[in-house]
């Protein structure tokens, strides 16, 4: 029996010429559930979480899964049972955590545009902390909490103005971004927060961007945040927890970001050196917990030779896999049952009527129509960003645990899509 794991993906491997997620054959899952189909490895998600847990062993640290990366209920349940809290960015995400059995006491609420209704609901269920992103939001939150006879726990998101060296659409800690409060305004804003009756200051947070592949931006951001903690505490406002956000990258295309435990070994050394090692730490990883755990399985519909390019038209599209169209992102694409012989270079594209609907450029593949392909590293920011564009139903999702595979989301039907519409 031959076995070869894919690079950076120990739970996804070819066994006897068949792509498998853990012990389940991808081709069997596609036959049973049809395509496009997302398949996730439970062991891969738990291993990614374990790397953080190992990094934080012996510390007061809390891992809040940034669920916008993948908010499917079964994945939330998995992380809740493994002890995670959640970083949410909407009232909808709050309801998802509650539906999956997550504890409100471990929820932190980020985002620049929280509505009063979202604040009220979060206060009603008793979340752990609001990560506030503007001065006006502080006033509104204090007013909402006071009107309910409550006090809202707050942390202020600070923009440390460091360049995470990632795609501009996913860098969030630079001066020109809409996120957080500037470095310079931090102390006066904390003083204002501390003066408001409806608020209790509990922490500070930052999040500098996503798909970060080096340690340096984290070290820079940490230095700046610790300087601010000193200044805020010198002003008489104690900071109970420090939240360093998420953003650690995954391997999409040969880039090898630091492992979570290595990253945190370096960051904790800095924290210790600066005397903050015993603080309550929080982090908000999203992509690095789920990204490499998922594949999107798709069938080749047509091969279309062209004058300049050969097209491989598959049944997954930008509505299922939005990252290439949105960020020019790269996903590896591999055959589910590789064939021997010569390869052809293809543009791998979906059926959506947009030239931006591509999944991979210049991919060398030996395929026939009817073959299955797997788009790798599709666990994060794929299903959670999926849309119904072109009236395409969202894909089904399967969770694999060893040799067991459970359908965790049924394919969306056209009836589902028309449910709330009226013919007027
Ligand atoms: C998106 C987001 C995260 C998670 O980012 P990843 O790159 O997926 O780790 C964490 N915190 C906040 C505030 C976010 O918006």
Short mmCIF file of N, CA and C and ligand atoms in Angstrom, two decimals, residues 52 64-69 87-89 108-111 131 133 157 170 172 179 205-212 218 243-249 283-290 380-381, ligand 1:
data_model
loop_
_atom_site.label_atom_id
_atom_site.label_comp_id
_atom_site.label_asym_id
_atom_site.label_seq_id
_atom_site.Cartn_x
_atom_site.Cartn_y
_atom_site.Cartn_z
N UNK A 52 -1.27 25.70 19.12
CA UNK A 52 -1.43 26.90 19.96
C UNK A 52 -1.44 26.51 21.45
N UNK A 64 -9.54 32.29 21.19
CA UNK A 64 -10.88 32.58 20.68
C UNK A 64 -10.85 32.38 19.17
N UNK A 65 -11.49 31.32 18.71
CA UNK A 65 -11.52 31.03 17.27
C UNK A 65 -12.25 32.16 16.53
N UNK A 66 -11.57 32.78 15.58
CA UNK A 66 -12.19 33.84 14.76
C UNK A 66 -13.07 33.15 13.72
N UNK A 67 -14.34 33.03 14.05
CA UNK A 67 -15.23 32.11 13.33
C UNK A 67 -15.62 32.60 11.95
N UNK A 68 -15.31 33.82 11.59
CA UNK A 68 -15.64 34.22 10.23
C UNK A 68 -14.84 33.41 9.21
N UNK A 69 -13.75 32.78 9.64
CA UNK A 69 -12.97 31.92 8.74
C UNK A 69 -13.79 30.73 8.26
N UNK A 87 -14.23 34.55 18.61
CA UNK A 87 -14.20 35.95 18.21
C UNK A 87 -15.27 36.12 17.15
N UNK A 88 -16.28 36.96 17.44
CA UNK A 88 -17.39 37.14 16.51
C UNK A 88 -17.37 38.55 15.94
N UNK A 89 -18.02 38.72 14.80
CA UNK A 89 -18.07 40.04 14.17
C UNK A 89 -19.50 40.45 13.78
N UNK A 108 -15.83 37.07 22.42
CA UNK A 108 -15.43 38.47 22.28
C UNK A 108 -15.98 38.98 20.95
N UNK A 109 -16.44 40.22 20.97
CA UNK A 109 -17.19 40.77 19.84
C UNK A 109 -16.36 41.87 19.19
N UNK A 110 -15.81 41.60 18.00
CA UNK A 110 -15.01 42.56 17.24
C UNK A 110 -15.87 43.17 16.13
N UNK A 111 -15.29 44.14 15.44
CA UNK A 111 -15.96 44.71 14.27
C UNK A 111 -16.24 46.19 14.42
N UNK A 131 -14.78 44.23 21.78
CA UNK A 131 -13.59 44.87 21.25
C UNK A 131 -14.05 46.10 20.48
N UNK A 133 -14.05 49.62 18.47
CA UNK A 133 -13.18 50.08 17.38
C UNK A 133 -13.24 51.58 17.11
N UNK A 157 -9.67 48.27 20.51
CA UNK A 157 -8.76 47.80 19.46
C UNK A 157 -7.86 48.95 19.04
N UNK A 170 -6.22 42.35 3.12
CA UNK A 170 -6.26 41.63 4.40
C UNK A 170 -5.21 42.15 5.38
N UNK A 172 -4.70 45.02 8.18
CA UNK A 172 -5.68 45.80 8.96
C UNK A 172 -5.04 46.69 10.00
N UNK A 179 -9.85 50.06 10.68
CA UNK A 179 -9.94 49.33 11.94
C UNK A 179 -9.23 50.04 13.09
N UNK A 205 -6.69 45.27 22.65
CA UNK A 205 -6.49 44.29 21.60
C UNK A 205 -5.99 44.93 20.32
N UNK A 206 -5.42 44.07 19.47
CA UNK A 206 -5.02 44.50 18.14
C UNK A 206 -5.16 43.29 17.22
N UNK A 207 -5.21 43.56 15.94
CA UNK A 207 -5.23 42.49 14.94
C UNK A 207 -4.66 43.13 13.69
N UNK A 208 -3.46 42.70 13.28
CA UNK A 208 -2.74 43.49 12.28
C UNK A 208 -2.96 43.04 10.85
N UNK A 209 -3.63 41.90 10.66
CA UNK A 209 -3.85 41.47 9.29
C UNK A 209 -3.98 39.97 9.23
N UNK A 210 -4.03 39.45 8.03
CA UNK A 210 -4.27 38.03 7.85
C UNK A 210 -3.24 37.44 6.89
N UNK A 211 -3.09 36.11 6.95
CA UNK A 211 -2.11 35.40 6.12
C UNK A 211 -0.72 36.02 6.29
N UNK A 212 -0.34 36.23 7.55
CA UNK A 212 0.98 36.75 7.90
C UNK A 212 1.94 35.56 7.97
N UNK A 218 4.59 40.60 14.11
CA UNK A 218 4.00 40.32 15.42
C UNK A 218 4.87 40.89 16.55
N UNK A 243 -4.94 41.13 24.13
CA UNK A 243 -5.40 40.28 23.03
C UNK A 243 -4.59 40.64 21.79
N UNK A 244 -3.84 39.67 21.27
CA UNK A 244 -2.96 39.95 20.13
C UNK A 244 -3.59 39.60 18.79
N UNK A 245 -4.87 39.30 18.77
CA UNK A 245 -5.55 39.08 17.49
C UNK A 245 -5.17 37.75 16.85
N UNK A 246 -5.42 37.66 15.56
CA UNK A 246 -5.11 36.43 14.82
C UNK A 246 -4.14 36.74 13.71
N UNK A 247 -4.34 36.11 12.56
CA UNK A 247 -3.58 36.51 11.38
C UNK A 247 -2.49 35.57 10.91
N UNK A 248 -2.15 34.56 11.72
CA UNK A 248 -1.07 33.66 11.28
C UNK A 248 -1.47 32.96 9.98
N UNK A 249 -0.54 32.95 9.03
CA UNK A 249 -0.83 32.39 7.71
C UNK A 249 -0.73 30.88 7.67
N UNK A 283 -5.88 35.36 22.14
CA UNK A 283 -5.58 35.42 20.71
C UNK A 283 -6.83 35.04 19.94
N UNK A 284 -6.85 35.43 18.66
CA UNK A 284 -8.04 35.25 17.83
C UNK A 284 -7.68 34.60 16.49
N UNK A 285 -7.14 33.39 16.48
CA UNK A 285 -6.77 32.79 15.19
C UNK A 285 -8.00 32.28 14.43
N UNK A 286 -7.99 32.45 13.13
CA UNK A 286 -9.06 31.94 12.29
C UNK A 286 -8.48 30.97 11.26
N UNK A 287 -7.91 31.54 10.20
CA UNK A 287 -7.37 30.76 9.09
C UNK A 287 -6.45 29.63 9.54
N UNK A 288 -5.55 29.91 10.49
CA UNK A 288 -4.54 28.92 10.86
C UNK A 288 -5.16 27.72 11.58
N UNK A 289 -6.40 27.83 12.06
CA UNK A 289 -7.04 26.67 12.70
C UNK A 289 -7.78 25.79 11.70
N UNK A 290 -8.26 26.36 10.62
CA UNK A 290 -9.14 25.59 9.72
C UNK A 290 -8.69 25.52 8.26
N UNK A 380 -10.70 27.67 5.09
CA UNK A 380 -10.93 29.02 5.65
C UNK A 380 -11.34 29.99 4.55
N UNK A 381 -12.29 30.85 4.88
CA UNK A 381 -12.71 31.92 3.98
C UNK A 381 -13.16 31.39 2.62
C1 LIG B 1 -10.50 38.05 10.75
C2 LIG B 1 -10.08 38.38 12.13
C3 LIG B 1 -9.29 37.49 12.85
C4 LIG B 1 -8.77 36.20 12.29
O1 LIG B 1 -7.85 36.39 11.27
P1 LIG B 1 -7.10 35.11 10.63
O2 LIG B 1 -6.19 35.71 9.66
O3 LIG B 1 -8.14 34.26 10.02
O4 LIG B 1 -6.39 34.43 11.74
C5 LIG B 1 -8.99 37.81 14.16
N1 LIG B 1 -9.42 38.96 14.72
C6 LIG B 1 -10.17 39.86 14.05
C7 LIG B 1 -10.61 41.09 14.72
C8 LIG B 1 -10.52 39.60 12.73
O5 LIG B 1 -11.25 40.49 12.06
#
